[in-house]
Short mmCIF file of C-alpha atoms in Angstrom, two decimals:
data_model
loop_
_atom_site.label_atom_id
_atom_site.label_comp_id
_atom_site.label_asym_id
_atom_site.label_seq_id
_atom_site.Cartn_x
_atom_site.Cartn_y
_atom_site.Cartn_z
CA MET A 1 43.13 98.29 -26.00
CA THR A 2 44.24 98.36 -29.56
CA MET A 3 42.41 96.75 -32.40
CA GLU A 4 45.04 94.04 -32.61
CA ASN A 5 44.68 93.22 -28.94
CA ARG A 6 40.92 93.09 -29.24
CA ALA A 7 41.19 90.74 -32.22
CA SER A 8 43.59 88.52 -30.30
CA GLN A 9 41.25 88.46 -27.31
CA ALA A 10 38.30 87.58 -29.55
CA ARG A 11 40.22 84.74 -31.12
CA TYR A 12 41.23 83.54 -27.69
CA ASN A 13 37.65 83.69 -26.42
CA LYS A 14 36.46 81.82 -29.46
CA LEU A 15 39.04 79.09 -28.93
CA VAL A 16 38.14 78.83 -25.27
CA GLN A 17 34.44 78.60 -26.09
CA LYS A 18 35.13 75.94 -28.71
CA ALA A 19 37.23 73.99 -26.22
CA ASP A 20 34.45 74.28 -23.65
CA VAL A 21 31.92 72.95 -26.15
CA LYS A 22 34.16 70.00 -26.98
CA GLU A 23 34.71 69.28 -23.30
CA LEU A 24 30.99 69.48 -22.63
CA THR A 25 30.28 67.21 -25.57
CA ARG A 26 32.92 64.78 -24.40
CA SER A 27 31.53 64.84 -20.86
CA HIS A 28 27.99 64.33 -22.16
CA ASP A 29 29.08 61.39 -24.31
CA ALA A 30 30.95 59.85 -21.39
CA ALA A 31 27.94 60.28 -19.11
CA LYS A 32 25.66 58.76 -21.74
CA ALA A 33 28.04 55.81 -22.17
CA ARG A 34 28.10 55.27 -18.41
CA ALA A 35 24.30 55.48 -18.27
CA ASP A 36 24.03 52.96 -21.12
CA ALA A 37 26.43 50.62 -19.31
CA VAL A 38 24.41 50.95 -16.11
CA ARG A 39 21.19 50.27 -18.02
CA VAL A 40 22.71 47.16 -19.62
CA GLN A 41 23.89 45.89 -16.24
CA ARG A 42 20.47 46.60 -14.73
CA ASN A 43 18.75 44.69 -17.54
CA LYS A 44 21.13 41.77 -17.03
CA ALA A 45 20.46 41.83 -13.29
CA ASN A 46 16.70 41.86 -13.88
CA ALA A 47 16.99 38.96 -16.34
CA THR A 48 19.09 37.02 -13.83
CA LYS A 49 16.54 37.75 -11.11
CA ARG A 50 13.67 36.53 -13.30
CA GLU A 51 15.58 33.36 -14.15
CA ALA A 52 16.34 32.77 -10.47
CA GLU A 53 12.67 33.26 -9.59
CA LYS A 54 11.69 30.83 -12.33
CA LEU A 55 14.17 28.22 -11.07
CA ALA A 56 12.97 28.73 -7.49
CA ALA A 57 9.35 28.22 -8.57
CA ALA A 58 10.31 25.04 -10.45
CA ALA A 59 12.22 23.82 -7.39
CA ASN A 60 9.18 24.47 -5.20
CA VAL A 61 6.97 22.51 -7.60
CA GLU A 62 9.45 19.62 -7.64
CA ALA A 63 9.70 19.66 -3.84
CA SER A 64 5.91 19.61 -3.59
CA LYS A 65 5.78 16.62 -5.94
CA GLN A 66 8.41 14.83 -3.88
CA ARG A 67 6.45 15.49 -0.69
CA GLU A 68 3.28 14.17 -2.30
CA LEU A 69 5.11 11.06 -3.50
CA ARG A 70 6.61 10.44 -0.08
CA LEU A 71 3.21 10.93 1.52
CA GLY A 72 1.60 8.57 -1.01
CA ALA A 73 4.31 5.96 -0.44
CA ALA A 74 3.88 6.26 3.34
CA GLN A 75 0.11 5.92 3.02
CA ALA A 76 0.50 2.90 0.73
CA ALA A 77 2.95 1.28 3.17
CA ALA A 78 0.57 1.96 6.07
CA ALA A 79 -2.36 0.54 4.10
CA GLU A 80 -0.30 -2.52 3.16
CA HIS A 81 0.72 -3.04 6.80
CA GLU A 82 -2.87 -2.63 7.97
CA SER A 83 -4.10 -5.06 5.32
CA ARG A 84 -1.39 -7.56 6.27
CA VAL A 85 -2.33 -7.28 9.95
CA ARG A 86 -6.01 -7.78 9.13
CA THR A 87 -5.14 -10.76 6.95
CA GLU A 88 -2.96 -12.30 9.65
CA LYS A 89 -5.72 -11.82 12.22
CA LYS A 90 -8.24 -13.38 9.87
CA LEU A 91 -5.93 -16.32 9.19
CA GLU A 92 -5.40 -16.76 12.93
CA LYS A 93 -9.16 -16.70 13.43
CA GLU A 94 -9.61 -19.30 10.69
CA ARG A 95 -6.86 -21.41 12.25
CA GLN A 96 -8.56 -21.23 15.62
CA GLN A 97 -11.87 -22.19 14.03
CA VAL A 98 -10.23 -25.18 12.37
CA GLN A 99 -8.62 -26.07 15.71
CA ARG A 100 -11.99 -25.90 17.44
CA LEU A 101 -13.58 -28.01 14.71
CA THR A 102 -10.78 -30.54 15.05
CA GLU A 103 -11.29 -30.67 18.80
CA LYS A 104 -15.04 -31.09 18.33
CA LEU A 105 -14.41 -33.90 15.87
CA SER A 106 -12.13 -35.55 18.40
CA VAL A 107 -14.83 -35.23 21.08
CA LEU A 108 -17.45 -36.64 18.72
CA ALA A 109 -15.17 -39.52 17.80
CA LEU A 110 -14.61 -40.26 21.49
CA GLU A 111 -18.35 -40.10 22.15
CA LYS A 112 -18.92 -42.43 19.22
CA ARG A 113 -16.44 -44.92 20.61
CA LYS A 114 -18.10 -44.72 24.02
CA LEU A 115 -21.52 -45.15 22.43
CA ASP A 116 -20.31 -48.16 20.44
CA ALA A 117 -18.86 -49.65 23.60
CA LYS A 118 -22.13 -49.01 25.42
CA TYR A 119 -24.13 -50.71 22.70
CA ARG A 120 -21.77 -53.64 22.65
CA GLN A 121 -22.17 -53.94 26.41
CA THR A 122 -25.96 -53.65 26.03
CA VAL A 123 -25.96 -56.41 23.44
CA LYS A 124 -23.75 -58.53 25.64
CA ASP A 125 -25.97 -57.91 28.65
CA ALA A 126 -29.05 -58.71 26.62
CA GLY A 127 -27.50 -61.99 25.53
CA LEU A 128 -26.56 -62.93 29.06
CA HIS A 129 -30.08 -62.27 30.38
CA ALA A 130 -31.92 -63.90 27.52
CA PRO A 131 -34.58 -66.49 28.56
CA ALA A 132 -33.43 -70.10 28.77
CA GLY A 133 -33.71 -71.86 25.42
CA GLY A 134 -34.34 -68.55 23.69
CA GLY A 135 -31.46 -68.93 21.34
CA GLY A 136 -28.97 -71.28 22.80
CA GLY A 137 -26.23 -70.33 25.24
CA GLY A 138 -24.05 -67.28 24.54
CA GLY A 139 -24.83 -63.83 23.18
CA GLY A 140 -24.71 -64.60 19.46
CA GLY A 141 -28.44 -64.12 18.95
CA ALA A 142 -28.53 -60.75 20.68
CA ALA A 143 -25.35 -59.54 18.95
CA THR A 144 -26.97 -60.06 15.58
CA SER A 145 -30.30 -58.44 16.52
CA PRO A 146 -31.56 -56.55 13.43
CA ALA A 147 -32.97 -53.69 15.54
CA LEU A 148 -29.70 -53.08 17.38
CA SER A 149 -27.63 -53.39 14.21
CA LEU A 150 -29.91 -50.98 12.35
CA ARG A 151 -29.84 -48.50 15.21
CA LYS A 152 -26.05 -48.61 15.39
CA GLN A 153 -25.77 -48.22 11.63
CA VAL A 154 -28.14 -45.23 11.62
CA ILE A 155 -26.12 -43.56 14.38
CA ARG A 156 -22.84 -44.22 12.55
CA ASP A 157 -24.23 -42.86 9.29
CA SER A 158 -25.61 -39.76 11.01
CA MET A 159 -22.33 -39.04 12.77
CA ALA A 160 -20.36 -39.66 9.59
CA ARG A 161 -22.59 -37.26 7.64
CA GLY A 162 -22.25 -34.60 10.35
CA GLN A 163 -18.49 -35.01 10.45
CA ARG A 164 -18.26 -34.85 6.67
CA LYS A 165 -20.46 -31.74 6.59
CA ARG A 166 -18.27 -29.99 9.17
CA GLU A 167 -15.11 -30.97 7.30
CA LEU A 168 -16.53 -29.62 4.03
CA ALA A 169 -17.59 -26.35 5.72
CA SER A 170 -14.12 -25.94 7.19
CA MET A 171 -12.47 -26.64 3.83
CA ALA A 172 -14.80 -24.17 2.09
CA ALA A 173 -13.94 -21.48 4.65
CA LEU A 174 -10.22 -22.06 4.12
CA VAL A 175 -10.58 -21.95 0.32
CA ASN A 176 -12.59 -18.72 0.55
CA ALA A 177 -10.01 -17.13 2.87
CA ASN A 178 -7.21 -18.16 0.51
CA ALA A 179 -9.01 -16.61 -2.47
CA ILE A 180 -9.55 -13.35 -0.56
CA LEU A 181 -5.87 -13.24 0.40
CA ARG A 182 -4.80 -13.74 -3.22
CA LYS A 183 -7.06 -10.89 -4.36
CA GLN A 184 -5.76 -8.58 -1.63
CA GLY A 185 -2.16 -9.46 -2.49
CA LYS A 186 -2.79 -8.76 -6.17
CA ARG A 187 -4.33 -5.34 -5.41
CA GLN A 188 -1.44 -4.46 -3.11
CA LYS A 189 1.12 -5.40 -5.78
CA GLU A 190 -0.72 -3.30 -8.39
CA ARG A 191 -0.82 -0.30 -6.01
CA ILE A 192 2.89 -0.61 -5.23
CA THR A 193 3.71 -0.85 -8.97
CA VAL A 194 1.72 2.34 -9.68
CA LEU A 195 3.47 4.21 -6.87
CA ARG A 196 6.88 3.11 -8.11
CA GLU A 197 6.10 4.28 -11.64
CA GLU A 198 4.90 7.65 -10.31
CA ALA A 199 8.09 8.00 -8.27
CA LYS A 200 10.25 7.18 -11.31
CA SER A 201 8.35 9.70 -13.44
CA ALA A 202 8.77 12.40 -10.81
CA LEU A 203 12.51 11.76 -10.51
CA ARG A 204 13.12 12.02 -14.25
CA PRO A 205 14.58 15.43 -15.30
CA SER A 206 11.98 17.74 -16.79
CA PRO A 207 12.45 18.52 -20.52
CA GLN A 208 13.83 22.00 -21.04
#
């Protein structure tokens, strides 16, 4: 090979080597760019995953709050129903007590009328069997006997006091039951108001 050919071959080899270096550099840069793009996409995917996990956790917390609110509302409704049933039973019991007292008063009034009739008959009989000349004909003297009148008056007063005492006791029981019902109703309303406010607060969107 002549000197000229060797010089030409050397120049050719140098050009080829230079082209190879450029191609390698270009390939390296392209690979680095692709790696950078993949890294960026991976970072974006990780950020999206973290955001999704955060949203899922917040959703779980909100769902738990909703379950607690529903459970609280159900418990409050059950307590209100139970309280209403107890109150209705108590009112029915009070009504039955008043009914029994009324029936007893009716029986006592009937007994009083029978007793009055018996005393009137006793007075009449005493007047009819009075000794001759003991007070003139008729039963006027026996009817106005101070002992019989006093006895009848004492019995009437005693029965009236007993009836009045029973009436006052019945009225006091009704007033007490009414006061208890008002207090229970007030507590139930306050509990329902609190539950409603908690439900409204839970349903409001959380500040970002």
